[in-house]
């Protein structure tokens, strides 16, 4: 298949590009490199352009006939979205509309959308299935919710079919250590904890230990990046086979607390990680755990790396590589 991977030089996108290549598909990467890395994808695949540029979109859709489009290019920080909603609505909504309208102009179908657990807001129950009400509580979550609604309307009106994949906590790295997570600034728990383990940070702040959870820290459902990418391919195959538009919650169904993540990182890295209990971070629900039974039954999705230690081990191998690079260039 020929697949346009928008945001293919970022964390999840670059793992997707690698998997597409390994499975014999033909990815084309569309990325403005605002947060992606040129060296995360083969240079020959990269179209360096911005979704705001309709001419660049017309050029790429004019040059290729895509079997599917995957869209990873969005801003993802909840806190920043509260401070700068315009940035989030412009990029995550307006630029996504540009992409969808380019697909319509060029008769492209089969859209895989990177959605998020943040569309559910503070959950009424866990694990969260697809029937759970969508009530986002921050502009990031609203931006993704808005596009889910746009996609339902575009399907009805224009026949553009899509699959919305609601990621819980994407984590881990390529098991062979070629690529991994590199956000600047980094805000995600696992890479931050591992930076503290490698000595690139002095400690990890634990954001609140007075939540209504067994150890008082927040519980999340960490899903390996490779399992996430598997689900994208399965969802695209299904759309290409003619299935109707769909939405799936993607996680392992196991929740781990912040303390459990740090304990696991200590065991994997063989270090003691300094912890500092800090105030709660605004907008953090106590528990987010996915019920991914629909993905398992409809997509026949079977996670391969569903234990936390494996996820952390792969992320640790990548962190050690980043830390030694940082030392070399210092
Ligand atoms: N945490 C800490 N210390 C840190 C960083 C995080 O204690 O330094 C805690 C957070 O409070 C949270 C947990 O670790 O309880 C996980 O935090 P992350 O930032 O790694 O992940 P989130 O669950 O906040 O974010 C995930 C995705 C985001 C998405 C969000 C939507 O990674 O991209 O879900 O809910 F926006």
XYZ file of C-alpha atoms and ligand atoms in Angstrom:
366
model
C 0.000 0.000 0.000
C 1.006 3.557 -0.545
C 0.375 5.557 2.627
C 0.728 9.267 3.331
C 2.091 9.600 6.867
C 1.479 13.156 8.031
C 3.731 13.923 10.979
C 5.826 10.900 10.055
C 9.033 12.364 11.507
C 7.611 12.528 15.033
C 7.620 9.933 17.791
C 4.662 7.759 16.783
C 4.809 8.646 13.083
C 8.435 7.573 12.671
C 7.723 4.167 14.228
C 4.774 3.852 11.842
C 6.958 4.683 8.837
C 9.489 2.087 9.926
C 6.790 -0.574 10.310
C 5.267 0.271 6.909
C 8.691 -0.123 5.271
C 9.361 -3.399 7.087
C 6.023 -4.779 5.887
C 6.808 -3.863 2.264
C 4.528 -0.820 2.010
C 5.341 2.577 0.516
C 5.103 5.441 2.996
C 5.466 9.089 2.010
C 6.188 11.398 4.943
C 4.649 14.878 5.092
C 6.169 16.796 7.996
C 7.142 20.408 8.697
C 9.782 19.237 11.204
C 8.389 21.611 13.840
C 8.723 18.836 16.382
C 9.797 15.889 14.262
C 13.375 14.952 13.407
C 14.852 14.740 9.919
C 16.966 11.750 10.932
C 13.937 9.805 12.201
C 12.903 8.864 8.647
C 14.723 8.047 5.402
C 15.453 11.357 3.638
C 14.073 10.107 0.289
C 10.593 9.689 1.818
C 10.359 13.159 3.351
C 8.246 15.972 1.931
C 9.098 18.890 4.192
C 5.956 20.993 4.175
C 3.211 22.403 6.346
C -0.448 21.416 6.467
C -1.348 25.096 6.212
C 0.119 25.040 2.683
C -2.663 23.844 0.373
C -0.338 23.986 -2.618
C 2.046 21.545 -0.956
C -0.876 19.250 -0.151
C -2.097 19.401 -3.758
C 1.422 18.613 -4.954
C 1.782 15.512 -2.817
C -1.711 14.200 -3.599
C -1.123 15.017 -7.299
C 2.117 13.046 -7.336
C 0.828 9.871 -5.614
C -2.329 7.792 -5.386
C -2.587 6.937 -1.714
C -4.405 3.881 -0.406
C -4.622 5.584 2.969
C -3.642 8.642 4.979
C -2.440 8.548 8.584
C -2.392 11.794 10.533
C 0.057 12.131 13.439
C 0.808 15.860 13.128
C -0.714 17.587 16.099
C 0.238 19.415 19.232
C -0.167 17.138 22.258
C 0.476 19.013 25.488
C -2.593 19.456 27.628
C -1.162 22.260 29.798
C 0.065 24.250 26.818
C -3.343 23.848 25.160
C -4.959 25.595 28.137
C -2.480 28.497 27.911
C -2.484 28.736 24.101
C -5.788 27.380 22.770
C -5.402 29.262 19.475
C -2.270 27.278 18.678
C -4.138 24.019 19.284
C -7.309 24.916 17.416
C -5.340 26.262 14.446
C -3.052 23.283 14.087
C -5.136 20.398 15.346
C -8.417 21.525 13.771
C -7.851 24.020 10.941
C -4.789 22.257 9.540
C -6.512 18.879 9.774
C -9.407 20.356 7.763
C -6.871 21.386 5.107
C -5.664 17.801 4.948
C -9.178 16.344 4.762
C -10.212 18.824 2.074
C -7.109 17.963 0.038
C -8.140 14.293 0.335
C -11.594 15.208 -0.983
C -10.177 17.227 -3.884
C -7.990 14.323 -4.924
C -10.462 11.517 -4.266
C -8.365 9.988 -1.476
C -10.195 7.903 1.109
C -9.292 5.847 4.176
C -8.135 8.195 6.920
C -6.539 7.004 10.157
C -6.820 9.657 12.825
C -4.664 9.884 15.951
C -7.245 10.588 18.609
C -6.754 10.405 22.348
C -8.133 9.328 25.715
C -8.364 13.077 26.414
C -11.676 13.181 24.492
C -13.306 11.401 27.466
C -12.294 13.980 30.078
C -12.799 12.907 33.699
C -14.080 9.334 33.284
C -17.412 8.144 34.701
C -16.001 4.608 34.838
C -12.897 2.626 33.968
C -11.929 0.758 31.899
C -13.200 3.206 29.283
C -14.957 1.665 26.301
C -16.105 3.357 23.112
C -19.594 4.010 24.530
C -18.192 6.228 27.293
C -19.456 9.839 26.910
C -16.966 12.163 25.242
C -16.593 15.233 27.440
C -13.132 16.740 27.016
C -11.922 19.139 29.688
C -9.139 20.975 27.881
C -8.522 22.504 24.420
C -6.261 19.606 23.383
C -9.060 17.109 24.056
C -11.614 19.395 22.389
C -9.467 19.698 19.276
C -9.399 15.922 18.869
C -13.094 15.575 19.726
C -13.909 18.220 17.114
C -12.098 16.267 14.408
C -13.878 13.058 15.407
C -17.146 14.957 14.802
C -15.844 16.408 11.519
C -14.971 12.887 10.387
C -18.460 11.571 11.158
C -19.944 14.448 9.135
C -17.443 14.066 6.256
C -18.304 10.390 6.025
C -22.053 11.110 5.851
C -21.694 13.971 3.386
C -18.667 13.024 1.275
C -18.121 9.326 1.881
C -14.658 9.899 3.387
C -14.135 6.877 5.624
C -11.992 6.986 8.714
C -10.892 5.199 11.822
C -10.299 7.214 15.012
C -7.724 5.582 17.263
C -7.917 6.860 20.822
C -4.475 6.356 22.279
C -4.105 6.043 25.998
C -0.411 6.498 26.993
C 1.881 5.775 24.066
C 5.284 4.657 25.347
C 8.329 2.539 24.612
C 10.541 2.560 21.562
C 11.634 0.500 18.590
C 12.732 -2.848 20.138
C 15.886 -2.674 17.991
C 16.755 0.753 19.378
C 16.893 2.596 16.042
C 14.333 5.258 16.964
C 12.510 6.360 20.100
C 10.776 9.181 21.929
C 12.327 12.650 21.588
C 9.964 15.437 22.607
C 11.341 18.903 23.170
C 10.436 19.805 25.862
C 9.703 16.332 27.244
C 6.602 16.178 29.423
C 5.801 12.439 29.448
C 6.382 10.348 32.520
C 8.418 7.398 31.229
C 11.069 9.371 29.301
C 11.398 11.845 32.178
C 11.836 9.065 34.731
C 14.468 7.434 32.538
C 16.287 10.733 32.073
C 16.514 10.875 35.845
C 17.856 7.295 35.820
C 20.527 8.130 33.244
C 21.605 11.291 35.048
C 20.266 13.733 32.463
C 17.852 14.989 35.167
C 18.363 15.231 38.906
C 14.985 13.744 39.918
C 11.422 13.073 38.918
C 8.540 15.163 40.207
C 5.573 13.028 41.229
C 2.535 15.177 40.435
C 0.307 14.476 43.433
C 0.128 11.530 45.798
C -3.275 12.253 47.272
C -5.397 10.791 44.479
C -8.063 8.207 45.225
C -5.872 5.314 44.055
C -4.145 2.548 46.068
C -0.816 4.403 46.375
C -2.231 7.903 45.881
C -0.606 8.527 42.475
C -2.322 8.661 39.075
C -2.973 5.481 37.143
C -2.430 5.278 33.385
C -2.590 2.606 30.695
C 0.776 2.498 28.893
C 0.715 1.026 25.403
C 3.820 0.079 23.435
C 4.409 2.165 20.353
C 4.775 -0.978 18.218
C 1.400 -2.290 19.363
C -0.066 1.107 18.574
C 1.411 0.986 15.065
C 0.080 -2.561 14.569
C -3.408 -1.231 15.311
C -2.995 1.489 12.663
C -2.153 -1.049 9.992
C -5.058 -3.299 10.990
C -7.448 -0.335 10.981
C -6.250 0.760 7.555
C -6.507 -2.774 6.128
C -10.068 -2.926 7.388
C -11.045 0.400 5.816
C -9.456 -0.595 2.517
C -11.439 -3.842 2.638
C -14.582 -1.686 2.694
C -15.460 -1.575 6.387
C -17.443 1.431 7.644
C -15.853 4.229 9.646
C -14.880 3.237 13.161
C -13.324 4.336 16.444
C -11.251 2.254 18.835
C -9.823 2.824 22.304
C -6.242 1.577 22.406
C -4.549 0.510 25.611
C -3.634 -2.722 27.350
C -6.398 -2.541 29.936
C -3.833 -2.543 32.766
C -3.371 0.551 34.841
C -0.049 1.438 36.468
C 0.480 4.191 39.000
C 3.200 6.827 38.725
C 4.992 5.110 41.630
C 4.793 1.728 39.903
C 6.289 3.241 36.756
C 9.191 4.685 38.752
C 9.706 1.361 40.579
C 9.776 -0.466 37.239
C 12.251 2.057 35.835
C 14.510 1.527 38.859
C 14.411 -2.245 38.362
C 15.055 -2.014 34.606
C 17.857 0.546 34.869
C 19.410 -0.768 38.088
C 19.453 2.751 39.524
C 17.778 4.590 42.350
C 15.692 7.454 41.013
C 15.258 10.514 43.205
C 11.560 11.377 43.661
C 10.096 14.681 44.676
C 6.435 14.837 45.576
C 5.013 17.891 43.838
C 1.544 19.409 43.525
C -1.075 17.820 41.292
C -0.854 18.827 37.643
C -4.064 20.585 36.562
C -6.396 18.458 34.463
C -4.964 15.035 35.370
C -7.723 12.455 35.947
C -6.894 9.933 38.694
C -7.327 6.894 36.428
C -7.331 6.395 32.677
C -7.521 2.774 31.595
C -8.756 1.540 28.234
C -11.208 -1.190 27.430
C -9.788 -2.205 24.058
C -12.031 -5.241 23.518
C -13.502 -3.726 20.358
C -10.054 -3.376 18.745
C -9.263 -6.938 19.803
C -12.449 -8.368 18.337
C -13.012 -6.226 15.226
C -9.404 -5.568 14.232
C -8.069 -8.813 15.700
C -5.497 -6.606 17.420
C -3.237 -8.524 19.783
C -0.680 -6.446 21.686
C 2.781 -8.010 21.581
C 4.523 -5.915 24.261
C 1.833 -5.508 26.863
C 3.903 -5.642 30.027
C 5.240 -2.488 31.585
C 8.778 -3.811 32.125
C 9.195 -4.491 28.389
C 7.885 -1.048 27.487
C 10.284 0.561 29.958
C 13.190 -1.657 28.838
C 12.849 -0.515 25.232
C 12.517 3.117 26.315
C 15.600 2.682 28.550
C 17.734 1.375 25.670
C 16.780 4.468 23.697
C 17.421 6.800 26.654
C 20.894 5.345 27.124
C 21.611 6.103 23.488
C 20.330 9.679 23.844
C 22.262 10.190 27.090
C 25.547 8.995 25.572
C 24.958 11.284 22.551
C 24.315 14.206 24.903
C 27.569 13.433 26.746
C 29.529 13.194 23.479
C 28.263 16.550 22.228
C 28.755 18.263 25.624
N 3.658 12.715 35.748
C 4.404 12.956 36.884
N 5.574 13.630 36.739
C 6.040 14.082 35.528
C 5.266 13.810 34.373
C 4.074 13.131 34.517
O 4.025 12.581 37.979
O 7.102 14.703 35.481
C 2.400 11.976 35.888
C 1.203 12.743 35.381
O 0.689 13.568 36.369
C 0.281 11.597 34.973
C 1.215 10.469 34.560
O 2.488 10.811 35.104
O -0.450 11.177 36.094
C 1.363 10.341 33.067
O 1.664 11.625 32.540
P 2.090 11.867 31.029
O 2.306 13.330 30.859
O 3.179 10.925 30.668
O 0.825 11.372 30.256
P -0.681 11.906 30.306
O -1.499 10.779 30.852
O -0.825 13.211 30.956
O -0.845 12.178 28.775
C -1.370 11.295 27.857
C -0.677 11.550 26.521
C -0.868 12.989 26.131
C -2.339 13.268 26.110
C -2.969 12.927 27.429
C -4.417 13.109 27.394
O 0.673 11.245 26.617
O -0.279 13.258 24.894
O -2.715 11.579 27.757
O -5.027 12.752 28.585
F -2.561 14.554 25.870
